């Protein structure tokens, strides 16, 4: 009987103690570690930042090449269409100022010439978008690789 009373009192004390704020966490051994502070103290954060900057520079150079190739292909298509359509200097100016592809109908171009310009522009945009997506994916992968490498050290 005496043992049953002790067990009941202990159970009640444990139940009451669990309801108190901070009691449950105070009884556990939990350590909170700020990985950024550790990385900074060990110089890892600077190394990670430098490595990411190098990767960013390299990938942006590749992205720039894709953009320049796209611009070059658009300019070549425009030159060919200008020559084939025998556009006047005023019409060339209009072509260069077009913001909406539907405005190509305002110029004396055949449908195949308009299609060529639209297709070239679409291909250049698609290549640039693919390169940008690849850039973002590769930067995320590089960041994850570096973080994993330093966590394993």
mmCIF file of C-alpha atoms in Angstrom:
data_model
loop_
_atom_site.group_PDB
_atom_site.id
_atom_site.type_symbol
_atom_site.label_atom_id
_atom_site.label_comp_id
_atom_site.label_asym_id
_atom_site.label_seq_id
_atom_site.Cartn_x
_atom_site.Cartn_y
_atom_site.Cartn_z
ATOM 1 C CA UNK A 1 0.000 0.000 0.000
ATOM 2 C CA UNK A 2 2.816 2.340 0.934
ATOM 3 C CA UNK A 3 4.574 1.542 -2.405
ATOM 4 C CA UNK A 4 1.382 2.261 -4.323
ATOM 5 C CA UNK A 5 1.136 5.666 -2.649
ATOM 6 C CA UNK A 6 4.743 6.503 -3.528
ATOM 7 C CA UNK A 7 4.216 5.468 -7.148
ATOM 8 C CA UNK A 8 1.062 7.601 -7.338
ATOM 9 C CA UNK A 9 2.835 10.640 -5.849
ATOM 10 C CA UNK A 10 5.784 10.219 -8.238
ATOM 11 C CA UNK A 11 3.477 9.873 -11.226
ATOM 12 C CA UNK A 12 1.610 13.025 -10.192
ATOM 13 C CA UNK A 13 4.885 14.936 -9.716
ATOM 14 C CA UNK A 14 6.128 13.859 -13.117
ATOM 15 C CA UNK A 15 2.839 14.841 -14.750
ATOM 16 C CA UNK A 16 2.826 18.234 -13.035
ATOM 17 C CA UNK A 17 6.479 18.783 -13.839
ATOM 18 C CA UNK A 18 5.904 18.065 -17.542
ATOM 19 C CA UNK A 19 3.298 20.801 -17.704
ATOM 20 C CA UNK A 20 5.694 23.490 -16.454
ATOM 21 C CA UNK A 21 7.313 25.537 -19.197
ATOM 22 C CA UNK A 22 10.996 24.807 -19.556
ATOM 23 C CA UNK A 23 10.928 21.742 -17.290
ATOM 24 C CA UNK A 24 10.816 19.213 -20.106
ATOM 25 C CA UNK A 25 13.659 20.812 -22.043
ATOM 26 C CA UNK A 26 15.696 21.438 -18.927
ATOM 27 C CA UNK A 27 15.766 17.733 -18.121
ATOM 28 C CA UNK A 28 17.146 16.863 -21.584
ATOM 29 C CA UNK A 29 20.723 17.359 -22.660
ATOM 30 C CA UNK A 30 20.332 19.414 -25.815
ATOM 31 C CA UNK A 31 23.036 21.492 -27.410
ATOM 32 C CA UNK A 32 22.310 24.147 -29.992
ATOM 33 C CA UNK A 33 25.176 24.637 -32.417
ATOM 34 C CA UNK A 34 25.462 27.642 -34.722
ATOM 35 C CA UNK A 35 27.170 26.133 -37.763
ATOM 36 C CA UNK A 36 27.654 29.562 -39.323
ATOM 37 C CA UNK A 37 29.669 30.739 -36.307
ATOM 38 C CA UNK A 38 31.793 27.596 -36.401
ATOM 39 C CA UNK A 39 32.351 27.942 -40.150
ATOM 40 C CA UNK A 40 33.277 31.611 -39.721
ATOM 41 C CA UNK A 41 35.666 30.857 -36.855
ATOM 42 C CA UNK A 42 37.421 28.133 -38.845
ATOM 43 C CA UNK A 43 37.619 30.269 -41.987
ATOM 44 C CA UNK A 44 35.359 27.910 -43.893
ATOM 45 C CA UNK A 45 32.790 30.586 -44.684
ATOM 46 C CA UNK A 46 35.416 32.638 -46.542
ATOM 47 C CA UNK A 47 36.573 29.554 -48.440
ATOM 48 C CA UNK A 48 32.993 28.655 -49.378
ATOM 49 C CA UNK A 49 32.287 32.236 -50.478
ATOM 50 C CA UNK A 50 35.439 32.401 -52.620
ATOM 51 C CA UNK A 51 34.706 29.050 -54.221
ATOM 52 C CA UNK A 52 31.128 30.081 -55.000
ATOM 53 C CA UNK A 53 32.334 33.375 -56.469
ATOM 54 C CA UNK A 54 34.768 31.522 -58.730
ATOM 55 C CA UNK A 55 32.050 29.126 -59.844
ATOM 56 C CA UNK A 56 29.685 32.057 -60.405
ATOM 57 C CA UNK A 57 32.254 33.880 -62.535
ATOM 58 C CA UNK A 58 32.923 30.793 -64.661
ATOM 59 C CA UNK A 59 29.244 30.016 -65.163
ATOM 60 C CA UNK A 60 28.384 33.642 -65.954
ATOM 61 C CA UNK A 61 31.089 33.645 -68.628
ATOM 62 C CA UNK A 62 29.424 30.612 -70.214
ATOM 63 C CA UNK A 63 26.028 32.300 -69.918
ATOM 64 C CA UNK A 64 27.453 35.406 -71.593
ATOM 65 C CA UNK A 65 28.737 33.286 -74.488
ATOM 66 C CA UNK A 66 25.267 31.815 -75.006
ATOM 67 C CA UNK A 67 23.707 35.291 -74.939
ATOM 68 C CA UNK A 68 26.249 36.652 -77.424
ATOM 69 C CA UNK A 69 25.730 33.684 -79.741
ATOM 70 C CA UNK A 70 21.983 34.324 -79.622
ATOM 71 C CA UNK A 71 22.402 38.005 -80.426
ATOM 72 C CA UNK A 72 24.770 37.126 -83.265
ATOM 73 C CA UNK A 73 22.310 34.645 -84.783
ATOM 74 C CA UNK A 74 19.503 37.217 -84.555
ATOM 75 C CA UNK A 75 21.665 39.881 -86.217
ATOM 76 C CA UNK A 76 22.652 37.480 -88.999
ATOM 77 C CA UNK A 77 19.017 36.567 -89.631
ATOM 78 C CA UNK A 78 18.069 40.251 -89.700
ATOM 79 C CA UNK A 79 20.858 41.049 -92.180
ATOM 80 C CA UNK A 80 19.730 38.252 -94.461
ATOM 81 C CA UNK A 81 16.079 39.315 -94.275
ATOM 82 C CA UNK A 82 16.989 42.982 -94.833
ATOM 83 C CA UNK A 83 18.956 42.063 -97.936
ATOM 84 C CA UNK A 84 16.346 39.640 -99.278
ATOM 85 C CA UNK A 85 13.447 42.067 -98.658
ATOM 86 C CA UNK A 86 15.476 45.049 -99.907
ATOM 87 C CA UNK A 87 14.405 47.175 -96.968
ATOM 88 C CA UNK A 88 15.017 50.920 -97.022
ATOM 89 C CA UNK A 89 17.067 52.558 -94.248
ATOM 90 C CA UNK A 90 13.785 53.762 -92.677
ATOM 91 C CA UNK A 91 12.371 50.224 -92.735
ATOM 92 C CA UNK A 92 15.605 48.855 -91.240
ATOM 93 C CA UNK A 93 15.237 51.397 -88.437
ATOM 94 C CA UNK A 94 11.637 50.229 -87.900
ATOM 95 C CA UNK A 95 12.799 46.592 -87.834
ATOM 96 C CA UNK A 96 15.446 47.363 -85.235
ATOM 97 C CA UNK A 97 12.948 49.204 -83.037
ATOM 98 C CA UNK A 98 10.254 46.500 -83.054
ATOM 99 C CA UNK A 99 9.233 45.438 -79.555
ATOM 100 C CA UNK A 100 6.266 43.272 -80.496
ATOM 101 C CA UNK A 101 6.769 40.589 -83.135
ATOM 102 C CA UNK A 102 3.294 41.264 -84.479
ATOM 103 C CA UNK A 103 4.658 44.586 -85.735
ATOM 104 C CA UNK A 104 6.663 42.659 -88.341
ATOM 105 C CA UNK A 105 3.492 42.719 -90.440
ATOM 106 C CA UNK A 106 3.995 46.488 -90.847
ATOM 107 C CA UNK A 107 7.126 45.839 -92.883
ATOM 108 C CA UNK A 108 7.194 44.575 -96.477
ATOM 109 C CA UNK A 109 8.322 41.077 -95.499
ATOM 110 C CA UNK A 110 7.116 37.769 -96.832
ATOM 111 C CA UNK A 111 5.694 35.245 -94.402
ATOM 112 C CA UNK A 112 8.835 33.047 -94.666
ATOM 113 C CA UNK A 113 11.003 36.083 -93.841
ATOM 114 C CA UNK A 114 8.869 36.911 -90.789
ATOM 115 C CA UNK A 115 8.949 33.251 -89.774
ATOM 116 C CA UNK A 116 12.725 33.198 -90.045
ATOM 117 C CA UNK A 117 13.054 36.192 -87.720
ATOM 118 C CA UNK A 118 10.542 34.821 -85.214
ATOM 119 C CA UNK A 119 12.106 31.352 -85.243
ATOM 120 C CA UNK A 120 15.627 32.736 -84.793
ATOM 121 C CA UNK A 121 14.506 34.917 -81.908
ATOM 122 C CA UNK A 122 12.628 32.022 -80.295
ATOM 123 C CA UNK A 123 15.645 29.723 -80.572
ATOM 124 C CA UNK A 124 17.940 32.365 -79.076
ATOM 125 C CA UNK A 125 15.531 32.940 -76.180
ATOM 126 C CA UNK A 126 15.146 29.203 -75.570
ATOM 127 C CA UNK A 127 18.928 28.736 -75.513
ATOM 128 C CA UNK A 128 19.333 31.605 -73.071
ATOM 129 C CA UNK A 129 16.583 30.309 -70.788
ATOM 130 C CA UNK A 130 18.100 26.827 -70.811
ATOM 131 C CA UNK A 131 21.520 28.280 -69.991
ATOM 132 C CA UNK A 132 20.062 30.367 -67.151
ATOM 133 C CA UNK A 133 18.292 27.351 -65.668
ATOM 134 C CA UNK A 134 21.493 25.344 -65.941
ATOM 135 C CA UNK A 135 23.431 28.167 -64.255
ATOM 136 C CA UNK A 136 21.010 28.214 -61.319
ATOM 137 C CA UNK A 137 21.047 24.433 -60.981
ATOM 138 C CA UNK A 138 24.853 24.240 -61.110
ATOM 139 C CA UNK A 139 25.202 27.017 -58.527
ATOM 140 C CA UNK A 140 22.817 25.203 -56.178
ATOM 141 C CA UNK A 141 24.705 21.939 -56.682
ATOM 142 C CA UNK A 142 28.039 23.633 -56.013
ATOM 143 C CA UNK A 143 26.711 25.289 -52.857
ATOM 144 C CA UNK A 144 25.340 21.955 -51.610
ATOM 145 C CA UNK A 145 28.632 20.174 -52.410
ATOM 146 C CA UNK A 146 30.661 22.743 -50.485
ATOM 147 C CA UNK A 147 28.369 22.682 -47.478
ATOM 148 C CA UNK A 148 28.405 18.880 -47.411
ATOM 149 C CA UNK A 149 32.195 18.793 -47.710
ATOM 150 C CA UNK A 150 32.680 21.182 -44.802
ATOM 151 C CA UNK A 151 30.092 19.443 -42.623
ATOM 152 C CA UNK A 152 31.973 16.168 -43.067
ATOM 153 C CA UNK A 153 35.239 17.700 -41.877
#
